[in-house]
Tab-separated table of C-alpha atoms in Angstrom:
chain	number	residue	atom	x	y	z
A	24	MET	CA	-0.106	0.059	-0.065
A	25	THR	CA	1.394	3.441	-0.917
A	26	THR	CA	1.959	5.752	1.814
A	27	HIS	CA	1.859	9.140	1.620
A	28	ARG	CA	4.482	11.288	3.602
A	29	ILE	CA	4.000	14.843	4.998
A	30	PRO	CA	5.819	17.252	2.741
A	31	LEU	CA	8.222	19.539	5.508
A	32	LEU	CA	9.829	22.528	4.275
A	33	ILE	CA	12.551	23.815	6.966
A	34	ASP	CA	13.406	27.358	7.258
A	35	THR	CA	16.865	27.760	9.100
A	36	ASP	CA	20.192	29.228	10.044
A	37	PRO	CA	22.487	26.334	11.173
A	38	GLY	CA	23.290	26.624	14.224
A	39	VAL	CA	24.194	23.896	16.662
A	40	ASP	CA	20.662	23.501	18.021
A	41	ASP	CA	19.093	24.106	14.114
A	42	ALA	CA	21.554	21.014	13.373
A	43	LEU	CA	19.759	18.506	16.131
A	44	ALA	CA	16.195	19.412	14.657
A	45	LEU	CA	17.027	18.671	11.215
A	46	LEU	CA	18.607	15.520	12.251
A	47	MET	CA	15.246	14.785	13.859
A	48	ALA	CA	13.329	15.632	10.680
A	49	PHE	CA	15.770	13.348	8.496
A	50	ASN	CA	15.002	10.603	11.144
A	51	ASP	CA	11.338	10.606	10.855
A	52	THR	CA	9.768	8.297	8.316
A	53	ARG	CA	6.577	10.153	8.221
A	54	HIS	CA	7.714	13.343	6.881
A	55	ASP	CA	9.742	14.178	3.411
A	56	VAL	CA	11.890	16.896	3.954
A	57	VAL	CA	11.409	18.618	0.519
A	58	ALA	CA	13.847	21.859	1.225
A	59	LEU	CA	16.035	23.477	3.617
A	60	THR	CA	15.613	27.406	2.995
A	61	ILE	CA	18.552	29.348	4.916
A	62	ALA	CA	18.859	32.642	6.328
A	63	ALA	CA	21.573	34.533	8.096
A	64	GLY	CA	21.008	34.660	11.919
A	65	ASN	CA	23.313	32.476	14.159
A	66	VAL	CA	26.040	33.454	11.880
A	67	GLY	CA	26.384	34.581	8.589
A	68	LEU	CA	24.679	33.380	5.258
A	69	GLU	CA	27.896	32.018	4.017
A	70	HIS	CA	28.324	29.754	7.022
A	71	THR	CA	24.599	28.842	7.295
A	72	VAL	CA	24.316	27.594	3.801
A	73	ALA	CA	27.647	25.618	4.068
A	74	ASN	CA	26.550	24.004	7.300
A	75	ALA	CA	23.324	23.124	6.020
A	76	LEU	CA	25.014	21.309	2.961
A	77	LYS	CA	27.306	19.440	5.257
A	78	LEU	CA	24.746	18.293	7.607
A	79	CYS	CA	23.330	16.772	4.501
A	80	GLU	CA	26.060	15.340	3.234
A	81	VAL	CA	26.957	13.605	6.865
A	82	CYS	CA	23.359	12.108	6.813
A	83	GLY	CA	23.408	10.758	3.500
A	84	VAL	CA	20.477	13.091	2.319
A	85	ASP	CA	19.332	14.464	-0.646
A	86	VAL	CA	17.652	17.545	0.087
A	87	PRO	CA	18.088	20.825	-1.824
A	88	VAL	CA	19.323	23.805	0.064
A	89	PHE	CA	18.198	27.272	-0.936
A	90	ALA	CA	19.973	30.447	0.156
A	91	GLY	CA	17.706	33.379	1.247
A	92	ALA	CA	18.303	36.563	3.444
A	93	ASP	CA	21.615	37.615	4.207
A	94	ALA	CA	20.706	40.313	6.568
A	95	PRO	CA	17.440	41.430	8.449
A	96	LEU	CA	14.836	43.433	6.496
A	97	LEU	CA	15.608	46.625	7.828
A	98	HIS	CA	18.169	46.926	10.493
A	99	PRO	CA	21.346	45.179	11.068
A	100	ALA	CA	21.463	42.578	14.053
A	101	VAL	CA	24.343	40.943	16.070
A	102	ASP	CA	24.860	37.082	15.713
A	103	ALA	CA	25.364	34.157	18.052
A	104	ALA	CA	28.491	33.150	17.036
A	105	TYR	CA	29.645	33.387	20.753
A	106	VAL	CA	27.441	30.281	21.403
A	107	HIS	CA	27.717	28.348	18.204
A	108	GLY	CA	31.143	29.385	17.328
A	109	ARG	CA	32.330	31.771	14.483
A	110	ASP	CA	31.064	29.229	11.696
A	111	GLY	CA	28.118	28.225	13.371
A	112	PHE	CA	29.301	24.545	13.846
A	113	GLY	CA	31.568	24.944	16.748
A	114	ASP	CA	34.837	25.757	14.493
A	115	THR	CA	35.679	21.934	14.064
A	116	GLY	CA	37.263	23.020	10.780
A	117	TYR	CA	34.979	20.376	9.180
A	118	THR	CA	35.840	19.498	5.107
A	119	PRO	CA	33.154	21.578	3.797
A	120	SER	CA	30.622	19.683	1.429
A	121	THR	CA	31.250	19.277	-2.247
A	122	HIS	CA	27.430	20.056	-2.923
A	123	GLN	CA	26.101	23.426	-3.883
A	124	ALA	CA	23.196	25.343	-3.097
A	125	GLN	CA	20.185	25.893	-5.629
A	126	ALA	CA	20.201	28.827	-7.462
A	127	GLU	CA	16.594	29.753	-6.821
A	128	HIS	CA	16.303	32.360	-3.570
A	129	ALA	CA	14.724	31.106	-0.450
A	130	ALA	CA	11.870	33.243	-0.748
A	131	LEU	CA	10.895	32.045	-4.105
A	132	ALA	CA	11.637	28.304	-3.133
A	133	ILE	CA	9.311	28.782	-0.502
A	134	LEU	CA	6.372	29.886	-2.566
A	135	ARG	CA	6.878	27.534	-5.445
A	136	LEU	CA	6.860	24.423	-2.861
A	137	SER	CA	3.996	25.705	-1.303
A	138	HIS	CA	2.096	25.536	-4.705
A	139	GLU	CA	3.446	21.980	-5.224
A	140	HIS	CA	2.055	20.650	-1.782
A	141	ALA	CA	-0.549	23.057	-1.169
A	142	GLY	CA	-2.779	22.183	1.835
A	143	ARG	CA	-0.355	19.444	2.878
A	144	LEU	CA	2.980	21.547	3.528
A	145	LEU	CA	4.388	21.469	6.880
A	146	LEU	CA	6.360	24.751	7.382
A	147	VAL	CA	8.994	24.571	10.471
A	148	ALA	CA	10.719	28.100	11.068
A	149	LEU	CA	13.819	27.220	13.206
A	150	GLY	CA	15.364	30.783	12.619
A	151	PRO	CA	14.795	34.463	12.159
A	152	LEU	CA	11.701	35.173	9.889
A	153	THR	CA	13.324	36.908	7.113
A	154	ASN	CA	12.933	34.551	4.244
A	155	ILE	CA	9.351	33.713	5.216
A	156	ALA	CA	8.352	37.274	5.320
A	157	LEU	CA	9.898	38.095	1.887
A	158	ALA	CA	7.677	35.294	0.785
A	159	LEU	CA	4.846	36.719	1.978
A	160	LYS	CA	5.581	40.418	0.544
A	161	LEU	CA	5.741	38.685	-2.766
A	162	ASP	CA	2.620	36.498	-2.309
A	163	PRO	CA	0.389	37.430	0.646
A	164	THR	CA	-1.701	34.075	-0.100
A	165	LEU	CA	1.050	31.778	1.207
A	166	PRO	CA	-0.466	31.069	4.358
A	167	LYS	CA	-3.677	29.623	2.495
A	168	ARG	CA	-1.452	26.665	1.042
A	169	ILE	CA	0.336	25.690	4.287
A	170	ALA	CA	-1.209	23.258	6.535
A	171	ARG	CA	0.387	23.741	9.643
A	172	CYS	CA	3.236	26.572	10.369
A	173	VAL	CA	5.573	25.888	13.549
A	174	VAL	CA	7.950	28.704	14.562
A	175	MET	CA	10.519	28.451	17.368
A	176	GLY	CA	11.112	32.136	18.625
A	177	GLY	CA	9.618	34.564	20.895
A	178	ALA	CA	9.605	34.827	25.075
A	179	VAL	CA	5.791	34.781	25.816
A	180	SER	CA	6.167	36.404	29.281
A	181	ALA	CA	9.327	38.579	28.155
A	182	HIS	CA	12.146	36.628	29.797
A	183	GLY	CA	14.592	36.968	26.878
A	184	ASN	CA	17.795	35.240	25.795
A	185	ILE	CA	19.360	37.989	23.892
A	186	THR	CA	17.850	40.910	25.290
A	187	PRO	CA	15.962	41.440	28.765
A	188	ALA	CA	12.455	40.976	26.906
A	189	ALA	CA	13.015	39.232	23.570
A	190	GLU	CA	14.211	35.949	22.079
A	191	PHE	CA	17.007	35.770	19.549
A	192	ASN	CA	15.448	34.602	16.386
A	193	ILE	CA	12.459	37.294	17.209
A	194	ALA	CA	14.886	40.192	17.927
A	195	PHE	CA	17.291	39.448	14.983
A	196	ASP	CA	14.749	40.785	12.621
A	197	PRO	CA	11.610	41.940	14.269
A	198	GLU	CA	9.803	43.543	11.118
A	199	ALA	CA	10.023	40.103	9.537
A	200	ALA	CA	8.460	38.791	12.694
A	201	HIS	CA	5.610	41.016	12.576
A	202	VAL	CA	4.928	40.512	9.044
A	203	VAL	CA	4.753	36.629	9.518
A	204	PHE	CA	2.945	36.911	12.739
A	205	ALA	CA	0.223	39.310	11.342
A	206	ALA	CA	-0.204	37.054	8.096
A	207	PHE	CA	-0.733	33.397	9.543
A	208	PRO	CA	-4.195	32.881	10.977
A	209	ARG	CA	-2.331	30.182	13.279
A	210	ILE	CA	1.185	29.587	14.316
A	211	GLU	CA	2.372	26.954	16.856
A	212	LEU	CA	4.989	28.423	19.124
A	213	ALA	CA	7.718	26.858	20.566
A	214	ASP	CA	9.347	29.533	22.470
A	215	TRP	CA	12.229	30.462	24.371
A	216	GLU	CA	10.394	30.094	27.966
A	217	ALA	CA	9.147	26.654	26.672
A	218	VAL	CA	12.785	25.524	25.839
A	219	ILE	CA	14.057	26.521	29.450
A	220	ALA	CA	11.020	24.295	30.564
A	221	HIS	CA	12.143	21.300	28.796
A	222	GLY	CA	16.187	21.236	29.424
A	223	LEU	CA	18.241	18.183	28.581
A	224	PRO	CA	20.534	16.918	31.462
A	225	HIS	CA	24.241	16.992	30.372
A	226	PRO	CA	25.234	13.508	31.447
A	227	GLU	CA	22.005	12.035	29.131
A	228	VAL	CA	23.383	14.204	26.310
A	229	GLU	CA	26.663	13.029	26.464
A	230	ARG	CA	25.358	9.277	26.774
A	231	TRP	CA	23.246	9.695	23.295
A	232	LEU	CA	26.660	11.190	21.691
A	233	GLU	CA	28.425	8.040	22.430
A	234	ALA	CA	26.219	6.140	19.722
A	235	ASP	CA	28.221	4.638	17.163
A	236	SER	CA	26.809	6.517	14.105
A	237	PRO	CA	28.196	9.288	11.800
A	238	ARG	CA	25.430	11.590	12.959
A	239	ALA	CA	26.402	11.251	16.667
A	240	ARG	CA	30.007	11.443	15.860
A	241	PHE	CA	29.767	14.614	14.157
A	242	TYR	CA	27.197	16.483	16.250
A	243	ALA	CA	29.468	15.586	19.181
A	244	GLY	CA	32.104	17.458	17.608
A	245	ILE	CA	30.296	20.506	16.351
A	246	SER	CA	28.171	20.637	19.630
A	247	ALA	CA	31.168	20.694	22.076
A	248	HIS	CA	31.756	24.353	22.262
A	249	THR	CA	27.993	25.106	22.696
A	250	ARG	CA	27.473	22.469	25.427
A	251	ALA	CA	30.786	23.714	27.262
A	252	TRP	CA	29.402	27.197	27.065
A	253	ALA	CA	26.019	26.081	28.365
A	254	ARG	CA	27.011	23.801	31.182
A	255	ALA	CA	29.368	26.842	32.221
A	256	GLY	CA	26.713	29.450	31.916
A	257	ARG	CA	23.283	27.611	32.586
A	258	GLY	CA	24.113	24.555	34.790
A	259	GLU	CA	22.835	21.193	34.829
A	260	ARG	CA	20.873	21.117	31.533
A	261	TRP	CA	21.338	22.098	28.241
A	262	HIS	CA	18.653	23.852	25.931
A	263	ALA	CA	17.963	22.700	22.340
A	264	ALA	CA	15.604	25.328	21.374
A	265	ASP	CA	14.856	24.024	17.507
A	266	ALA	CA	14.765	20.417	18.576
A	267	LEU	CA	11.925	21.276	20.764
A	268	ALA	CA	10.164	23.196	18.119
A	269	MET	CA	10.805	19.803	15.874
A	270	ALA	CA	9.350	17.676	18.207
A	271	LEU	CA	6.278	19.618	18.332
A	272	ALA	CA	6.257	19.670	14.511
A	273	LEU	CA	6.801	15.937	14.060
A	274	GLU	CA	4.843	14.583	16.836
A	275	PRO	CA	2.234	17.253	17.917
A	276	ASP	CA	0.545	14.555	19.793
A	277	GLY	CA	3.583	14.867	22.439
A	278	ALA	CA	2.341	18.427	23.415
A	279	VAL	CA	0.829	17.704	26.776
A	280	GLU	CA	-0.504	21.775	27.180
A	281	MET	CA	-0.923	24.243	24.615
A	282	LEU	CA	-2.401	27.792	24.813
A	283	GLU	CA	-3.944	29.793	22.200
A	284	ARG	CA	-3.989	33.681	22.203
A	285	PRO	CA	-3.177	36.627	20.216
A	286	LEU	CA	0.410	37.410	19.807
A	287	ALA	CA	2.120	40.779	18.251
A	288	VAL	CA	5.716	41.836	17.709
A	289	GLU	CA	7.167	44.996	19.438
A	290	LEU	CA	9.038	47.002	16.982
A	291	ASP	CA	9.702	50.212	18.574
A	292	GLY	CA	10.049	49.867	22.235
A	293	ARG	CA	13.481	51.265	23.932
A	294	HIS	CA	13.604	48.136	26.462
A	295	THR	CA	11.316	45.967	24.701
A	296	ARG	CA	12.067	46.179	20.802
A	297	GLY	CA	11.737	42.378	19.164
A	298	ALA	CA	9.550	41.019	22.412
A	299	THR	CA	6.345	38.888	21.562
A	300	VAL	CA	3.484	40.601	23.125
A	301	ILE	CA	0.776	38.100	24.397
A	302	ASP	CA	-2.792	39.483	25.104
A	303	TRP	CA	-3.115	36.903	27.756
A	304	ASN	CA	-6.722	38.153	28.823
A	305	ARG	CA	-7.479	39.020	25.145
A	306	GLN	CA	-8.260	42.488	25.953
A	307	GLY	CA	-7.339	44.124	22.440
A	308	GLY	CA	-10.087	42.455	20.369
A	309	SER	CA	-7.632	40.467	18.345
A	310	ALA	CA	-8.018	36.899	17.102
A	311	ASP	CA	-5.732	34.266	18.553
A	312	ASN	CA	-2.843	33.760	16.350
A	313	VAL	CA	-0.522	31.276	17.854
A	314	ALA	CA	-0.861	28.342	19.829
A	315	ILE	CA	1.775	28.411	22.541
A	316	LEU	CA	3.554	25.257	23.695
A	317	VAL	CA	3.339	25.063	27.168
A	318	ARG	CA	4.485	21.450	28.196
A	319	TYR	CA	5.720	18.675	25.963
A	320	ASP	CA	6.148	14.992	27.095
A	321	GLN	CA	10.018	15.330	28.511
A	322	ALA	CA	10.257	11.514	28.046
A	323	HIS	CA	9.073	11.403	24.455
A	324	PHE	CA	11.104	14.544	23.518
A	325	GLU	CA	14.458	12.720	24.747
A	326	ARG	CA	13.492	9.404	23.098
A	327	LEU	CA	12.992	11.286	19.735
A	328	LEU	CA	16.666	12.917	20.377
A	329	GLU	CA	18.243	10.030	21.234
A	330	SER	CA	17.036	8.099	18.083
A	331	ALA	CA	17.635	11.123	15.972
A	332	LEU	CA	21.483	10.699	17.099
A	333	ALA	CA	21.897	7.143	16.707
A	334	THR	CA	20.585	6.607	13.265
A	335	SER	CA	23.394	5.284	11.273
């Protein structure tokens, strides 16, 4: 009997935590990763594209990679090389992939694939939302063709990780985030505060990385810098933000608690630019546009990660 895998388009800025999320997606037999669309974010576009290509090579997957936005829509932003390494993959000096990115721009690829898989496409955004915002400006009807949109971003009660009030992906390009959240009628959101609530014990992660697989060996190398930084600064648990969003995308039944509310992105605040403002009491009259992940089955989350790393 023919099975119909769910087409999955991942917009990303690899990034160590993005890489872990991609391993999960490549490992899921119910989904077909149709493309990786790449933006600048964790590090510059040259590195994020190279990292995406290398990860596909390590995993032996034939997934097209499309380069997109090399900067935010309006204002320059600071990257996260201090977390991920200057190249985004821990400065391991890996041998670059022999493959090349496709010629088509990421925003155009998003639109084309939304037509090819209209009504079925799962769109997962793991980085700044610049590519998706560009696609929306070219074609505002994009959301009508997306079955689900899952975003890693935001801090729903303003406990930011890059500013006091804002999470990195949204703060990197708030204007793009505003465009995307205003356009989609419903986004499933894995925010930074959910990530903090689903930390991973360092000893468990280290045990997973001992698996005898090319994926585990490669990931152990590229994540060493980030894991050491996290252990020194955040204590006994490591927080893999994009992996949690990917768990929600791939296996939404693992979500134990979700809350639906209106969300707006702050663009002008002196202390709050990039904050995701939730109207908890629905005072403003706006429709709910996000389903916020509050709690995911932790044991199931960890099983997904272990499986993705151990796959040969």
